[in-house]
Short mmCIF file of C-alpha atoms and ligand atoms in Angstrom, two decimals:
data_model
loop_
_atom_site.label_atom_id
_atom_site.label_comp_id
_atom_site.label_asym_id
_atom_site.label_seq_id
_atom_site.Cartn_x
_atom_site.Cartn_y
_atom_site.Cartn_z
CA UNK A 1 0.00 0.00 0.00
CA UNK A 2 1.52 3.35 -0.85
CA UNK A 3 0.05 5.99 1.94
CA UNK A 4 0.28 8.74 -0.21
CA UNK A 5 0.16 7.52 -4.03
CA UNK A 6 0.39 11.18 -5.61
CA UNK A 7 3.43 12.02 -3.35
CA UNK A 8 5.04 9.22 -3.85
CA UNK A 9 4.98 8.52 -7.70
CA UNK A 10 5.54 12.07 -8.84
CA UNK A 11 7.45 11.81 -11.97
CA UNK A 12 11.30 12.99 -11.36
CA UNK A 13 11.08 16.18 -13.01
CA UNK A 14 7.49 17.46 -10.86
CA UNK A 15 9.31 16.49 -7.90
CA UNK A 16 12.37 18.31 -8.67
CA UNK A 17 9.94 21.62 -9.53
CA UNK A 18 8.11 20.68 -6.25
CA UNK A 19 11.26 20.61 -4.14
CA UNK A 20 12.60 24.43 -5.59
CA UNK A 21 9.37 25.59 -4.77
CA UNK A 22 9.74 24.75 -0.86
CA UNK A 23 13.57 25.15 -0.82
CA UNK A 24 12.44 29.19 -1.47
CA UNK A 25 10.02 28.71 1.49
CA UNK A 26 13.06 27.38 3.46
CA UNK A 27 15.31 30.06 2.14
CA UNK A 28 12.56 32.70 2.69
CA UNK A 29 12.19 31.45 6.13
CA UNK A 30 15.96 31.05 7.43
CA UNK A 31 16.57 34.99 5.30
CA UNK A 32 13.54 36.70 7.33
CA UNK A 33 14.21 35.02 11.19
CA UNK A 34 17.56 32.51 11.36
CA UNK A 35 19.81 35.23 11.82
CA UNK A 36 22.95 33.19 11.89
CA UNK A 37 21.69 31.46 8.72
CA UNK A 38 20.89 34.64 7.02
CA UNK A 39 24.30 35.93 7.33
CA UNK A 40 25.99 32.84 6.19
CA UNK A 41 23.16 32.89 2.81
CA UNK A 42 24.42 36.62 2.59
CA UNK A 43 27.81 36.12 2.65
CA UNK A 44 27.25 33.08 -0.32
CA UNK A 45 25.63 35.79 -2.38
CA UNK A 46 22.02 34.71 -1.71
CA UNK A 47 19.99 37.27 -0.28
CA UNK A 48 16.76 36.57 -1.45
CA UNK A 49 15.40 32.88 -2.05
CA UNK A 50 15.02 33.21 -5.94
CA UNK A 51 19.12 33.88 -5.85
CA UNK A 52 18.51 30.00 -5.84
CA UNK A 53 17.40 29.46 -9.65
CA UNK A 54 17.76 25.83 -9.64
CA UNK A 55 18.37 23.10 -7.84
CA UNK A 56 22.14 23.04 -9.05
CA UNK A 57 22.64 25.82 -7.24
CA UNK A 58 22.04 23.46 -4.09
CA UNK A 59 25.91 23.48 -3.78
CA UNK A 60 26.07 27.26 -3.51
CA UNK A 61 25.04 27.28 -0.47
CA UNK A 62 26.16 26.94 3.29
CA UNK A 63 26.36 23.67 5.13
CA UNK A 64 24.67 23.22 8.60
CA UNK A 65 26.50 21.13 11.23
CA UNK A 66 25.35 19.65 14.67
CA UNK A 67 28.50 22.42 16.10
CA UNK A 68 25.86 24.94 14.95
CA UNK A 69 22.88 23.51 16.81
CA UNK A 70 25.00 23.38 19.86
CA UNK A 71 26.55 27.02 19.77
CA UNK A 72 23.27 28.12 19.19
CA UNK A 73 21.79 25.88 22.22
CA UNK A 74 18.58 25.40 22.94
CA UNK A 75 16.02 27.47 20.52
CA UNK A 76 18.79 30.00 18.59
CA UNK A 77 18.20 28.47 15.22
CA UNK A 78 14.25 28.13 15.79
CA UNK A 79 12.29 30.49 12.73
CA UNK A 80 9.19 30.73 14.74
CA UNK A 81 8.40 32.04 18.09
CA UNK A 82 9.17 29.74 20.45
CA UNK A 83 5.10 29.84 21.54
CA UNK A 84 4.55 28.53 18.23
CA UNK A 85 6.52 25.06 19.18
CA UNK A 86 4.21 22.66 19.95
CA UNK A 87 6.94 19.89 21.14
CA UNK A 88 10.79 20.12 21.65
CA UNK A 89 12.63 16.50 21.77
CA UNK A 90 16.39 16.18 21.94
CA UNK A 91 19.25 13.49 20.78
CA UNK A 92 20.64 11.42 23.45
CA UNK A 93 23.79 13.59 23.58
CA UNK A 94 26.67 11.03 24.46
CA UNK A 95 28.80 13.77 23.75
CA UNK A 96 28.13 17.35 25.61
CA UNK A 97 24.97 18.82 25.47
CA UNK A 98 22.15 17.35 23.76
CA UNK A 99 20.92 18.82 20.37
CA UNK A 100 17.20 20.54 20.99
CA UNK A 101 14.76 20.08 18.21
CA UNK A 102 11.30 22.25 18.02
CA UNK A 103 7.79 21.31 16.23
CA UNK A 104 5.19 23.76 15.16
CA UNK A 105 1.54 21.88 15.10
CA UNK A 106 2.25 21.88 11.18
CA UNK A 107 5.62 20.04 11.80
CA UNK A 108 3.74 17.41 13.98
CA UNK A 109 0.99 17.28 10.64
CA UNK A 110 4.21 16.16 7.97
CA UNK A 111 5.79 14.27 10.80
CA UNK A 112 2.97 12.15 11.32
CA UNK A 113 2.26 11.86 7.36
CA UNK A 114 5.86 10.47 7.12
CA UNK A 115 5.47 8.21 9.42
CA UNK A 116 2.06 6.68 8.30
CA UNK A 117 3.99 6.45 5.19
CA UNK A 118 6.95 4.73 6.73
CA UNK A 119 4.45 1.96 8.14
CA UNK A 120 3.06 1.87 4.83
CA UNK A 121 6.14 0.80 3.40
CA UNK A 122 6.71 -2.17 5.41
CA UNK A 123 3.23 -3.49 4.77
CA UNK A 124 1.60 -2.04 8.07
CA UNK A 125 -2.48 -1.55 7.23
CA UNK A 126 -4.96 0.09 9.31
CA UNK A 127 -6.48 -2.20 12.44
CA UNK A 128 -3.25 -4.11 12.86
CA UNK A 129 -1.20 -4.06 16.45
CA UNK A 130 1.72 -2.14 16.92
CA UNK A 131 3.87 -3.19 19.92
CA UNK A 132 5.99 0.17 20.24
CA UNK A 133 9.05 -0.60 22.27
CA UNK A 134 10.87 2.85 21.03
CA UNK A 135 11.80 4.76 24.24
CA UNK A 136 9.13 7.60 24.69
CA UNK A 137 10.64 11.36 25.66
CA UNK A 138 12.82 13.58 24.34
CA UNK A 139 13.87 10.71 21.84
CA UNK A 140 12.01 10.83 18.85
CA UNK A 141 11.21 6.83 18.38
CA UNK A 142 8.64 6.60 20.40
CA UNK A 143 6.60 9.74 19.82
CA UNK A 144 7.58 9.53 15.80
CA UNK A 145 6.01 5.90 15.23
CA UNK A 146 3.19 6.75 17.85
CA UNK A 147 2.11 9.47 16.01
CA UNK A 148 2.27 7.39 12.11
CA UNK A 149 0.54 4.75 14.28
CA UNK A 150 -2.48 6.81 15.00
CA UNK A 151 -2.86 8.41 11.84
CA UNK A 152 -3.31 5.18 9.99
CA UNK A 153 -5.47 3.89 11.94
CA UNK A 154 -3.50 1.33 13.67
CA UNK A 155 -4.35 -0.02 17.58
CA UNK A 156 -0.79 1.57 19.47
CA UNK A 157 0.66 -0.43 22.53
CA UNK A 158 2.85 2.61 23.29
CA UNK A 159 5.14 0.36 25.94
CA UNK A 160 7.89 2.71 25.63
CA UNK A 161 11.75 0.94 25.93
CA UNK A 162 12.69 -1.51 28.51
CA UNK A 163 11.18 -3.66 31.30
CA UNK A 164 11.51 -6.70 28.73
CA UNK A 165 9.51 -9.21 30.74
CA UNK A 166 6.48 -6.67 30.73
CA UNK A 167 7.27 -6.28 27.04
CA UNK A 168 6.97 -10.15 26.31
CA UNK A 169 3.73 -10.42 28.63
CA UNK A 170 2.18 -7.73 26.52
CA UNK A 171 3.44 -8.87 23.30
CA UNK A 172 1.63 -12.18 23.38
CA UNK A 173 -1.19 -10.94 25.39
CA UNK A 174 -2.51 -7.97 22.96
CA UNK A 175 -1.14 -9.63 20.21
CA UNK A 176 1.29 -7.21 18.37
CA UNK A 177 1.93 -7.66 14.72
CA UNK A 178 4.24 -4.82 14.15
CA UNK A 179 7.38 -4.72 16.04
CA UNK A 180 8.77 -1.04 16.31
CA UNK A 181 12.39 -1.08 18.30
CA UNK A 182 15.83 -0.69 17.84
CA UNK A 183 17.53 -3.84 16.50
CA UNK A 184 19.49 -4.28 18.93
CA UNK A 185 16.66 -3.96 21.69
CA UNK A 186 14.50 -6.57 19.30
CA UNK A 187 17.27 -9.18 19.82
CA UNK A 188 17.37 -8.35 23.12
CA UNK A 189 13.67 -9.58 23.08
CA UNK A 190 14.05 -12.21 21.47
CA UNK A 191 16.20 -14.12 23.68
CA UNK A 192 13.90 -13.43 26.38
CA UNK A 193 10.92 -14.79 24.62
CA UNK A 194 12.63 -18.10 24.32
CA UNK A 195 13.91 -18.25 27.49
CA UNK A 196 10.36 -18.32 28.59
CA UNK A 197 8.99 -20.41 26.14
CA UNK A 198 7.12 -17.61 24.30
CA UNK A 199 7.30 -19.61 20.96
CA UNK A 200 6.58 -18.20 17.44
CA UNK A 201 2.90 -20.17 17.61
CA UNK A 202 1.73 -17.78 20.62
CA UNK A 203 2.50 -14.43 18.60
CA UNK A 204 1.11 -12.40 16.46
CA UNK A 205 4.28 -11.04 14.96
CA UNK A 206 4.45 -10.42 11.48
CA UNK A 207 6.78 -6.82 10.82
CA UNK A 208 9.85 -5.71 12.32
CA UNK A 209 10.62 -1.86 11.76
CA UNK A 210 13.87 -1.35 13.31
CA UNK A 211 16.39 1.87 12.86
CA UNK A 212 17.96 4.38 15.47
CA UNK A 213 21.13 2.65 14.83
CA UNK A 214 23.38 0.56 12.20
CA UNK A 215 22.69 -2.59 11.56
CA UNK A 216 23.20 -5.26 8.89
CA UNK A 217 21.71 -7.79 6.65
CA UNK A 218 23.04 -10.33 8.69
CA UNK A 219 21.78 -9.48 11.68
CA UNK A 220 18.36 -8.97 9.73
CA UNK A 221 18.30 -12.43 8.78
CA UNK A 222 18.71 -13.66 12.65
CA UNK A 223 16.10 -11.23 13.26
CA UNK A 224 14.01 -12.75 11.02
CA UNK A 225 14.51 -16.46 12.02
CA UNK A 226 14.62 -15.52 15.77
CA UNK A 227 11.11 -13.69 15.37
CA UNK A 228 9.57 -15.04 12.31
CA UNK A 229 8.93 -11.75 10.67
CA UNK A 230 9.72 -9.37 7.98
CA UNK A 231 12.32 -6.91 9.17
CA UNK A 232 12.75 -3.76 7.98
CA UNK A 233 14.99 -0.90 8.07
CA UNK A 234 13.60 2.73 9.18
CA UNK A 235 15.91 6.05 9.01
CA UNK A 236 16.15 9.21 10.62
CA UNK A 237 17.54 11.91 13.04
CA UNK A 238 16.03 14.71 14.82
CA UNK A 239 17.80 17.29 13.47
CA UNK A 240 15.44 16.65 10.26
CA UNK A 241 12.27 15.56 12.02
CA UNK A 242 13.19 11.86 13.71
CA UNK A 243 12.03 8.48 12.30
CA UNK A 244 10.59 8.99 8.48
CA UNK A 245 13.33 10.43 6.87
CA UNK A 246 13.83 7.69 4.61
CA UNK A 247 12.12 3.63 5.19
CA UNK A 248 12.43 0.41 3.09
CA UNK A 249 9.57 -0.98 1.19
CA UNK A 250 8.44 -4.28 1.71
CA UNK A 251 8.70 -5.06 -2.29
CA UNK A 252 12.11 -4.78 -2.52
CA UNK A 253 13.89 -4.04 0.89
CA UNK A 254 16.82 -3.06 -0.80
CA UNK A 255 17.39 0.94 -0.10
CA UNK A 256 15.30 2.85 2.16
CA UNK A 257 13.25 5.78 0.00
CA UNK A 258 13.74 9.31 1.12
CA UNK A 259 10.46 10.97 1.64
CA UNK A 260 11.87 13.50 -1.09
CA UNK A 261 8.65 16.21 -1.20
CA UNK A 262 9.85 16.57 2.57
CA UNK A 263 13.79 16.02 2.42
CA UNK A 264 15.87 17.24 -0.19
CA UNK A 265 18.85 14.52 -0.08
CA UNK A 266 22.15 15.11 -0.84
CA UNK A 267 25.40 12.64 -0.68
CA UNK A 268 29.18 14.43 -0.39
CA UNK A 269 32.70 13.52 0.13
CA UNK A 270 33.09 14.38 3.70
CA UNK A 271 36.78 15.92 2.98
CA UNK A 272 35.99 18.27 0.06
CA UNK A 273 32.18 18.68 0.40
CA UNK A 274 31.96 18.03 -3.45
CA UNK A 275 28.67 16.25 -4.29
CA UNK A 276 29.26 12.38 -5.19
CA UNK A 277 27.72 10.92 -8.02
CA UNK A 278 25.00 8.16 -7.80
CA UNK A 279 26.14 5.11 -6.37
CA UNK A 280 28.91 6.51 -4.13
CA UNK A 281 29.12 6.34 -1.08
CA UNK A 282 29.97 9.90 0.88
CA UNK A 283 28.21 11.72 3.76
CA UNK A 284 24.35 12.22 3.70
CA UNK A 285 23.55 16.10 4.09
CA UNK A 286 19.76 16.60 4.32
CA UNK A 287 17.79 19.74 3.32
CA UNK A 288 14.22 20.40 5.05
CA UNK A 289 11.89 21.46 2.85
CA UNK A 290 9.03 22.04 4.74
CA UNK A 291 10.29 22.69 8.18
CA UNK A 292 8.65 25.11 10.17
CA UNK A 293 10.33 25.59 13.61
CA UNK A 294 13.43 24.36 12.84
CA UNK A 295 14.37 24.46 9.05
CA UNK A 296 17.86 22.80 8.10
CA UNK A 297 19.86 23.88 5.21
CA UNK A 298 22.36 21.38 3.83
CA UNK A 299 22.29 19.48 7.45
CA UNK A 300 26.07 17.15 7.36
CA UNK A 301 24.32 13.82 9.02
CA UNK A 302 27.68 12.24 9.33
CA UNK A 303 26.44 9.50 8.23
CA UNK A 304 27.76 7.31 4.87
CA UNK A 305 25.74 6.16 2.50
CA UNK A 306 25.06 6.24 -0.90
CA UNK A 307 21.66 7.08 -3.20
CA UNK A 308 20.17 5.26 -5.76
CA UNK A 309 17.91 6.77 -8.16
CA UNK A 310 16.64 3.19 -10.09
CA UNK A 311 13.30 2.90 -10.49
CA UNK A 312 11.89 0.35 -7.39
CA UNK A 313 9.31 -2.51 -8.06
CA UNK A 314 7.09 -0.95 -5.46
CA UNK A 315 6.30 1.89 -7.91
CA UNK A 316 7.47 5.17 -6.08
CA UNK A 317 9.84 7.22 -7.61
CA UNK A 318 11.79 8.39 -4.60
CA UNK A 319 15.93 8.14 -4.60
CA UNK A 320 16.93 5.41 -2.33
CA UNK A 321 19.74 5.46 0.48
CA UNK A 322 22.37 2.50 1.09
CA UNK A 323 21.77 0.83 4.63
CA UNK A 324 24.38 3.61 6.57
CA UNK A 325 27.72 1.81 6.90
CA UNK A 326 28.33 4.07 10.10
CA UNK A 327 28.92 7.31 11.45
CA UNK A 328 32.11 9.26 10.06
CA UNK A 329 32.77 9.99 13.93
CA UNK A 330 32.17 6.28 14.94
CA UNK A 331 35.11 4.54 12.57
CA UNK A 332 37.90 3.62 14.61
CA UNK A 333 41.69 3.81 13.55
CA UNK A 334 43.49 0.63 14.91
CA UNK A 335 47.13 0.78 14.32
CA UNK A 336 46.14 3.29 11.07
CA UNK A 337 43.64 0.64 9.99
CA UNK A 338 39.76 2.24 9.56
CA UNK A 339 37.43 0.17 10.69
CA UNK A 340 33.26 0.53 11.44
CA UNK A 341 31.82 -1.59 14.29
CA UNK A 342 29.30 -2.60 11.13
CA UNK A 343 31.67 -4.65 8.98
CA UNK A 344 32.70 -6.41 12.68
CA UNK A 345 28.89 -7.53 12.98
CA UNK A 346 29.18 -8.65 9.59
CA UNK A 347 31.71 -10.95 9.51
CA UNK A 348 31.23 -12.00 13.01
CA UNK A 349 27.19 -13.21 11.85
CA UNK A 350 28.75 -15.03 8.92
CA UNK A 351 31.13 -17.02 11.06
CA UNK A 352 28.06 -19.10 12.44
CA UNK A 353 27.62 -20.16 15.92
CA UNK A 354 27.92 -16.91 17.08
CA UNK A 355 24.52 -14.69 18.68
CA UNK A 356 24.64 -11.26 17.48
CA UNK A 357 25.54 -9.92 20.45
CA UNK A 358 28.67 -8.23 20.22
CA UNK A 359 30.67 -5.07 21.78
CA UNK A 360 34.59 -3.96 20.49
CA UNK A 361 36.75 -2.89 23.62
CA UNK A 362 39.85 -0.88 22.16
CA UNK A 363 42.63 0.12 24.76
CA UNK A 364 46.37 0.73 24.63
CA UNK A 365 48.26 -0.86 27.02
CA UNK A 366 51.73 -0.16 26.00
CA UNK A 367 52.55 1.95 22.28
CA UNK A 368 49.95 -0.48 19.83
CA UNK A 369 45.98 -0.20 20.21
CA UNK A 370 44.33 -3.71 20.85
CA UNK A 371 40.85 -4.21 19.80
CA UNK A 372 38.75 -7.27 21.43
CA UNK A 373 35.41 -8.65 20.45
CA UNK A 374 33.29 -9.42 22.81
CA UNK A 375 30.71 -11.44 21.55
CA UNK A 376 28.74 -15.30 22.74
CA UNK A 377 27.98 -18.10 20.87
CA UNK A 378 24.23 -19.40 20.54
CA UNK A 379 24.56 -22.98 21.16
CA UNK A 380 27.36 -25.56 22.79
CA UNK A 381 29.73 -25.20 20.58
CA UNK A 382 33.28 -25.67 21.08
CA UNK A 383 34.46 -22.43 22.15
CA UNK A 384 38.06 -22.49 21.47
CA UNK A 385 37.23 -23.31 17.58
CA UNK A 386 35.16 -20.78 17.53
CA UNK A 387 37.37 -18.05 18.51
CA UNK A 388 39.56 -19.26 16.35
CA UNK A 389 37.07 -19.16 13.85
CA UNK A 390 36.05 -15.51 14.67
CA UNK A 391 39.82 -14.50 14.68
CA UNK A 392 40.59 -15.52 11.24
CA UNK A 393 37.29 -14.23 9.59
CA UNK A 394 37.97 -10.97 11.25
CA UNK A 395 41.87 -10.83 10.38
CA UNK A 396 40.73 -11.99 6.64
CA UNK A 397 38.12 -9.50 6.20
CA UNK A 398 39.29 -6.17 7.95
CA UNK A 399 42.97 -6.74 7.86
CA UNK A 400 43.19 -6.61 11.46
CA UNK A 401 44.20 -8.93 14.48
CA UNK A 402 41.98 -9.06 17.09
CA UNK A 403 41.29 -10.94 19.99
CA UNK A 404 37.92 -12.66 20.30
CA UNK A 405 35.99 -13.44 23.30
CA UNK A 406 33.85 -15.70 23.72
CA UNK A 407 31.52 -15.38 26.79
CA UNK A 408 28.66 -16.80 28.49
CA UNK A 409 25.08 -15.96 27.15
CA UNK A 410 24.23 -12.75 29.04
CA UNK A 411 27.95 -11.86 28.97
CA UNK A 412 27.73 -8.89 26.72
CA UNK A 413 25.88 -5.96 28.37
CA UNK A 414 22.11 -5.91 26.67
CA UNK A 415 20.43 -2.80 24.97
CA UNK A 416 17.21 -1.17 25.65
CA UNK A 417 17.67 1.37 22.96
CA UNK A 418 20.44 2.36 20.72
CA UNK A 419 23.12 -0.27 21.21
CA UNK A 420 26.83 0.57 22.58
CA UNK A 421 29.02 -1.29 20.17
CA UNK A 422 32.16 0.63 21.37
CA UNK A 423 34.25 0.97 24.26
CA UNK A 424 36.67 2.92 23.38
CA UNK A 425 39.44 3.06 26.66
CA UNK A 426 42.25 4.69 24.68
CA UNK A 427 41.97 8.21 26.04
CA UNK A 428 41.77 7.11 29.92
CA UNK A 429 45.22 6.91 31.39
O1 DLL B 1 17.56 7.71 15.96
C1 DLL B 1 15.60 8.65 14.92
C2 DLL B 1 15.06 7.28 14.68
C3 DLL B 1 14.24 6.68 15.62
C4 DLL B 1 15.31 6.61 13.50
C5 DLL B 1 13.71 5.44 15.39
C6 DLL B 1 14.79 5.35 13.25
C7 DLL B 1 13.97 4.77 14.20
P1 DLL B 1 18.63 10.41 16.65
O2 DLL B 1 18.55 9.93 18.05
O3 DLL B 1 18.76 11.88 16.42
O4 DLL B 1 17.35 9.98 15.86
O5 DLL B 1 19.85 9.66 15.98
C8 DLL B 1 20.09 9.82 14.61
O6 DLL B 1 21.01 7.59 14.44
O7 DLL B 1 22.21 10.22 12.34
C9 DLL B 1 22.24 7.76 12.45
O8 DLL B 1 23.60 7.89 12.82
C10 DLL B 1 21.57 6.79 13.39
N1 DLL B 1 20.49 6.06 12.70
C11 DLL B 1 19.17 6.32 12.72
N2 DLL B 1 18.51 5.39 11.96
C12 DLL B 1 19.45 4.54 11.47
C13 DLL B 1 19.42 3.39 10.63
C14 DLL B 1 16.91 8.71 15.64
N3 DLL B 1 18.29 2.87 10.16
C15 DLL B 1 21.26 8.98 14.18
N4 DLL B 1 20.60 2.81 10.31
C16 DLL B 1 21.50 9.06 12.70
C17 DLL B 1 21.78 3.31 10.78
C18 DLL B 1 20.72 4.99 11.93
N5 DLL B 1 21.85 4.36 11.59
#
């Protein structure tokens, strides 16, 4: 079901005149009352929107970084009142202050139309269950698929993150059919259902929408067996509106489609800033295009992808983002080697035997960085051999020795949102 057929199938060139339209409203709006925007537009030689003739001239103009959002902390980039915010939420903030985002009632309207199209995507209808187990709050999961929830009609078990023997009670009690979590947190799950006995028979499950983090096809396919549902992949931030930035449809699952009337979507190399042609992977900068409270110009996501602009099977026409292969800011350098906790969870799921639970622990005990796995097997296997295993995959695929450990189920610390997949203990002395 497409939520939004006439949205969603304009032909490439409508869209493209649809998009300049709003990125004048954007421009108008950041010109007339984002006063540290306005300056920067000045200074690029745009001082009224129609300096913007086409969308080529996208590359004229001024990035927007999260250093921005945080100099400007909490409502200094806002381009409304701040009585005309209906809802502030904020990103977790692991490091320094969190990043404040603000709604007008009109930003709650498109949020919640993205969203209902999000849960179109992955085959949600109208009158089905959805379990959400996205923390409520300033993070935007819960709220975001609440909202898409509501507007299509759907019966919302807004259980919020956490208390995972409440969530399996509930889960075969009101009989969920759409699972809305992070990945991590849905694996999480999963092992607890079988530890009680919760089989597949007593469930209603049917979809998995999982994002908030990177993940990978492997650990989709556990997902899938582990559950026995469709899993897809759902993509966002707050600094553009939260969850329904970009989703995967159910026909194809390959590429999740950028709501493009909503998000103009750009992909750079993070070095020179220079755009990068289809199929490359760079940085994913994000333009809102009909943003009220907080409108973003040429937001740098820091996170890599690349777009795809073939038509889909499903029928929309909308460009189509690689699964993220990380954050720029979360690759590690081991001994000059760049590495993504992603391509670990890869190679780790295709080893076998091994649960996809997993955490790296990098420290430098004398001159060289060491980097351990931890990670624990899902049956009674022999554990040396499977370290061994592990090892060699690793070394083969990423160039890198590491050490694997193997430990007891429950050994790796559990998520109830985003997962931590790093420890990083090179900077404590
Ligand atoms: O994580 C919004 C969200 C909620 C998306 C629920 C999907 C589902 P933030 O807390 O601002 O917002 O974190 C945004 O999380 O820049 C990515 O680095 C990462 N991220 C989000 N979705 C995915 C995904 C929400 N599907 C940051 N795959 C983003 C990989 C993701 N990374």
């Amino acid at each position: 079901m497409l939520w939004n057929r006439q949205r969603e199938t304009l032909p490439r060139e409508r869209l493209a005149a649809l998009q300049l339209e709003r990125l004048h409203a954007t421009l108008a709006r950041q010109l007339a009352s984002v006063a540290p925007i306005a300056e920067r537009l000045r200074a690029a030689g745009v001082s009224s929107p129609e300096d913007v003739a086409s969308l080529d001239d996208l590359t004229r103009l001024p990035f927007t970084r999260k250093t921005d959002l945080r100099e400007h902390y909490p409502f200094g980039l806002f381009a409304v009142p701040r009585e005309q915010v209906v809802r502030i939420h904020a990103s977790s903030g692991t490091r320094g202050k969190p990043t404040v985002v603000g709604y007008t009632r009109n930003d709650l309207e498109v949020w919640s139309e993205v969203m209902a199209r999000t849960l179109a995507l992955a085959g949600v209808e109208p009158g089905m269950v959805v379990h959400n187990a996205y923390g409520y709050g300033l993070f935007t999961g819960g709220l975001g698929f609440h909202m898409g929830a509501e507007r299509m009609g759907c019966t919302v078990v807004p259980i919020s993150g956490g208390m995972t023997e409440r969530q399996v009670l509930m889960l075969e009690d009101l009989g969920g059919q759409v699972l809305c979590c992070t990945p991590s947190y849905a694996l999480n799950l999963a092992q607890t259902l079988a530890e009680r006995g919760v089989g597949r028979d007593r469930l209603k499950l049917r979809v998995g929408m999982f994002g908030a983090e990177p993940w990978t096809d492997a650990m989709r396919d556990a997902l899938e067996r582990q559950l026995g549902i469709q899993a897809l992949n759902v993509y966002g931030l707050s600094e553009i509106v939260g969850p329904g930035v970009s989703a995967e449809c159910v026909e194809e699952r390959r590429g999740a489609h950028v709501q493009e009337d909503h998000f103009l979507v750009e992909v750079i190399d993070p070095q020179s800033g220079q755009p990068c042609a289809p199929g490359v992977e760079g940085e994913l900068v994000f333009t809102t295009l009909t943003k009220e409270a907080l409108p973003m110009l040429r937001y740098r996501t820091g996170d890599l992808s690349s777009i795809d602009l073939a038509p889909c099977a499903c029928g929309r026409t909308t460009a189509r983002m690689a699964r993220i292969r990380g954050r720029i800011d979360d690759m590690l350098i081991i001994r000059g080697v760049n590495l993504y906790p992603s391509e670990v969870e890869r190679v780790l799921l295709s080893v076998g035997d091994v649960a996809p639970h997993y955490q790296l622990v990098v420290e430098r005990p004398g001159a060289m960085d060491e980097l351990t796995v931890l990670c624990e097997s899902v049956s009674s296997v022999d554990l040396e051999d499977l370290q061994q295993r592990a090892e060699l995959a690793l070394q083969a695929a990423t160039g890198l020795s590491m050490l694997v450990k193997v430990l007891a189920p429950g050994g790796v610390p559990r998520s109830e949102g985003k997962a931590v997949r790093v420890i990083d203990r090179r900077g404590l002395v």
